[in-house]
mmCIF file of C-alpha atoms in Angstrom:
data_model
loop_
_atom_site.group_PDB
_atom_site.id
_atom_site.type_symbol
_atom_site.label_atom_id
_atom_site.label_comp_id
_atom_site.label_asym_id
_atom_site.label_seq_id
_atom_site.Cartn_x
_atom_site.Cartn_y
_atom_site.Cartn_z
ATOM 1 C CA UNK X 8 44.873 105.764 124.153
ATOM 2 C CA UNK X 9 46.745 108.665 122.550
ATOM 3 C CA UNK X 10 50.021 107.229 121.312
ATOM 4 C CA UNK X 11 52.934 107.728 118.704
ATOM 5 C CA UNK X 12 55.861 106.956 118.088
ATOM 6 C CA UNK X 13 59.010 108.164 115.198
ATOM 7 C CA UNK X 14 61.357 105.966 114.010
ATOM 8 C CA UNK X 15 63.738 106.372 110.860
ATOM 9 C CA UNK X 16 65.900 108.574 112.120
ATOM 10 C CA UNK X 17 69.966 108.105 111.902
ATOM 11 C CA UNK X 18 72.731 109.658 110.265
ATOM 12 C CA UNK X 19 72.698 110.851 106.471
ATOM 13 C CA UNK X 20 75.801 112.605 104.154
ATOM 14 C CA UNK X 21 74.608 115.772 102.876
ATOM 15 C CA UNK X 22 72.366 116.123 99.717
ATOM 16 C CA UNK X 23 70.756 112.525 100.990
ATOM 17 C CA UNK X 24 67.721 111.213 101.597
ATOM 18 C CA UNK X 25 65.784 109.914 104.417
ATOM 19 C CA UNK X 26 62.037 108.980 105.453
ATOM 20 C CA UNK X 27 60.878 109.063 108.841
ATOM 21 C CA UNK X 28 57.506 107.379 110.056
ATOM 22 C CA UNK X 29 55.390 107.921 113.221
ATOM 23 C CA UNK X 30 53.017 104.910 113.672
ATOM 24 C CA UNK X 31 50.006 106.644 115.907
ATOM 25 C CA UNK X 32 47.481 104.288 118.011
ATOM 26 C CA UNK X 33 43.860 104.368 115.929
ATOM 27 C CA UNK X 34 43.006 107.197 118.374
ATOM 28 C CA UNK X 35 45.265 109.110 117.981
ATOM 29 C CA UNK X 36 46.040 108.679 113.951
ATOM 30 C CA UNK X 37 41.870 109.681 113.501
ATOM 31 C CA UNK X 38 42.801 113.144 115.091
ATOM 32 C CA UNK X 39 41.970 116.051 112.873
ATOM 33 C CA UNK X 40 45.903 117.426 112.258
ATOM 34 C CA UNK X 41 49.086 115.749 112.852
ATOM 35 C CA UNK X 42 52.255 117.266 112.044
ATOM 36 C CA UNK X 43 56.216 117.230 112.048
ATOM 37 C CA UNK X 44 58.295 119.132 114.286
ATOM 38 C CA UNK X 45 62.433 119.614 114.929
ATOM 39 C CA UNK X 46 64.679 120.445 117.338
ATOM 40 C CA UNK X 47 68.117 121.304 116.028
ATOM 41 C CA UNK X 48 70.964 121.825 118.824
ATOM 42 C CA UNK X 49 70.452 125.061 120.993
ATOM 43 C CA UNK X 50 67.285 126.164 119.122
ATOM 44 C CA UNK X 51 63.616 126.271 119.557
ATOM 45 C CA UNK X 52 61.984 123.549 118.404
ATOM 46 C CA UNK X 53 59.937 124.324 114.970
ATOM 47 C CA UNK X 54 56.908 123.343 112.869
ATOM 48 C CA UNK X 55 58.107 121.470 109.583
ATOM 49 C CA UNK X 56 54.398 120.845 108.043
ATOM 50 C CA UNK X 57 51.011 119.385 109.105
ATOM 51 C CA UNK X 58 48.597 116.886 106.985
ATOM 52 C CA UNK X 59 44.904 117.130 108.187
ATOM 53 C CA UNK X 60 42.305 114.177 108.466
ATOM 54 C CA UNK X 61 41.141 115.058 105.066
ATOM 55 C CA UNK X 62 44.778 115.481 103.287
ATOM 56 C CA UNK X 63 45.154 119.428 103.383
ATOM 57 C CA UNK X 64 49.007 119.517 103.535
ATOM 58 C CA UNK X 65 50.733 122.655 104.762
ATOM 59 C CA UNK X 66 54.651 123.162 105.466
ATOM 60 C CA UNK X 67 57.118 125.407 106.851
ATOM 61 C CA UNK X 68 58.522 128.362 104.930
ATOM 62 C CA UNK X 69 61.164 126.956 105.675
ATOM 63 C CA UNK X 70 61.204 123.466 104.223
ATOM 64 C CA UNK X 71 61.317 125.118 100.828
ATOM 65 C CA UNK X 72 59.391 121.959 98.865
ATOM 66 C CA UNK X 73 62.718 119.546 99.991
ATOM 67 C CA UNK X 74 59.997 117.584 102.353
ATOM 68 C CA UNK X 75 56.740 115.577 101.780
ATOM 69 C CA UNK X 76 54.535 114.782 104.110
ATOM 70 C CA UNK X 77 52.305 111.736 103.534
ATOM 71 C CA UNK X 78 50.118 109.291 105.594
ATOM 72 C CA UNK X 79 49.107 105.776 105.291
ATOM 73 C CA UNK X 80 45.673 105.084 106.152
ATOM 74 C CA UNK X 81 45.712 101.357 106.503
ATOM 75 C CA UNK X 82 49.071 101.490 108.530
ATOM 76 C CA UNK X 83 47.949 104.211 110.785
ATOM 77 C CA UNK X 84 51.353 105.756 110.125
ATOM 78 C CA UNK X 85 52.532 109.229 109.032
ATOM 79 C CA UNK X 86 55.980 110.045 106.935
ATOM 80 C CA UNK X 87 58.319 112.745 106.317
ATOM 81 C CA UNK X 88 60.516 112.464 103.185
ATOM 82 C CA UNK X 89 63.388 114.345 103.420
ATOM 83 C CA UNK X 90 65.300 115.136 100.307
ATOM 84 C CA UNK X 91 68.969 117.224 99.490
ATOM 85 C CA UNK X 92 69.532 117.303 102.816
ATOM 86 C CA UNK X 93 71.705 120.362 104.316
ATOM 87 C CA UNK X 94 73.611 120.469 107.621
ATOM 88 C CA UNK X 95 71.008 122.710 109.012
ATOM 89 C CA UNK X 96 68.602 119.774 109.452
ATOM 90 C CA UNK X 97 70.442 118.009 112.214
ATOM 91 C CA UNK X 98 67.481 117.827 114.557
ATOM 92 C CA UNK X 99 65.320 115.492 116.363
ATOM 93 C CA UNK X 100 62.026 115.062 114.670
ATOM 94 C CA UNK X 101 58.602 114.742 116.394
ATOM 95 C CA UNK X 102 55.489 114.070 114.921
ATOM 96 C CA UNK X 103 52.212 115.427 117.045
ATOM 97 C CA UNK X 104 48.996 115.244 117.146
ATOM 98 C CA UNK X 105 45.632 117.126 118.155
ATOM 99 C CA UNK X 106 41.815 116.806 117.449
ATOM 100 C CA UNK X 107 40.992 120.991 117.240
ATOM 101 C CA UNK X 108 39.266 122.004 114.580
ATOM 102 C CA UNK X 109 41.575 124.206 112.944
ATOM 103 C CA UNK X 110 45.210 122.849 112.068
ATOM 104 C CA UNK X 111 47.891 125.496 112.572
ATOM 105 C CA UNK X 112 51.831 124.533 113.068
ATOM 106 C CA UNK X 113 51.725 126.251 116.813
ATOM 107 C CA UNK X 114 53.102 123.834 119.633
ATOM 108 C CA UNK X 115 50.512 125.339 121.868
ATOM 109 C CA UNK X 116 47.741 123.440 119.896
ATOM 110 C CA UNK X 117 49.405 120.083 120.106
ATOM 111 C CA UNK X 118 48.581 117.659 122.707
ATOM 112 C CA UNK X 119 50.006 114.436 121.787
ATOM 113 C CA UNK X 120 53.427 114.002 120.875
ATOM 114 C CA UNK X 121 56.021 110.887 120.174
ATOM 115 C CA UNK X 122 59.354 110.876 122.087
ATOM 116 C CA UNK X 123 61.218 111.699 118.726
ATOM 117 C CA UNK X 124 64.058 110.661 116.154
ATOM 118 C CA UNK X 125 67.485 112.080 115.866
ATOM 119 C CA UNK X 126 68.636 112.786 112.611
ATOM 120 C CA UNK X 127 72.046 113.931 111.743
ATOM 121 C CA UNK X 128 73.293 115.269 108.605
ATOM 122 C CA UNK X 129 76.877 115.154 108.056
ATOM 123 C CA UNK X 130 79.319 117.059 105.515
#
């Protein structure tokens, strides 16, 4: 069963820190790329970064090195640490998943996706 689900999200001054998770079903969490996504208010949603099966981390121009991505194997769970965090990051956060050989940050590639996590960052 292809499953996940974000939690972590809330409300955060500016220049703080928060870490989201996405606990994934064993199905899903052994698929080849999973990866972070936002929506901010009124905008597109975007790619933030993607960790393959074998730990190949990529991220968003973007992010500019503020976020980590990381994954823990035994909890089939995947994070996003967000550091000095700006206004601009108000979003809700998705995590998603696919099984394609090559991982790219393109929505179109992405077939399994949680239900997201707001997170609001306030002046």
């Amino acid at each position: 069963q292809e499953q996940l689900m974000e939690s972590g999200g809330g409300s955060v001054q500016a220049g703080g820190s928060l870490r989201l998770s996405c606990t994934a079903s064993e199905y899903t969490y052994s698929s080849n790329c999973m990866a972070w996504f936002r929506q901010a208010p009124g905008k597109e949603r975007e790619g933030v970064g993607y960790i393959t099966s074998v730990g190949t981390i990529r991220y968003a121009q973007s992010i500019q090195g503020r976020f980590t991505i990381s994954k823990d194997n035994a909890k089939n769970t995947l994070y996003l640490e967000m550091n000095s965090l700006k206004l601009e990051a108000t979003a809700t956060y998705y995590c998603a998943a696919h099984d394609k050989a090559v991982c790219q940050l393109r929505q179109d590639l992405f077939s399994t996706w949680g239900p997201g996590t707001q997170v609001t960052v306030a002046s």
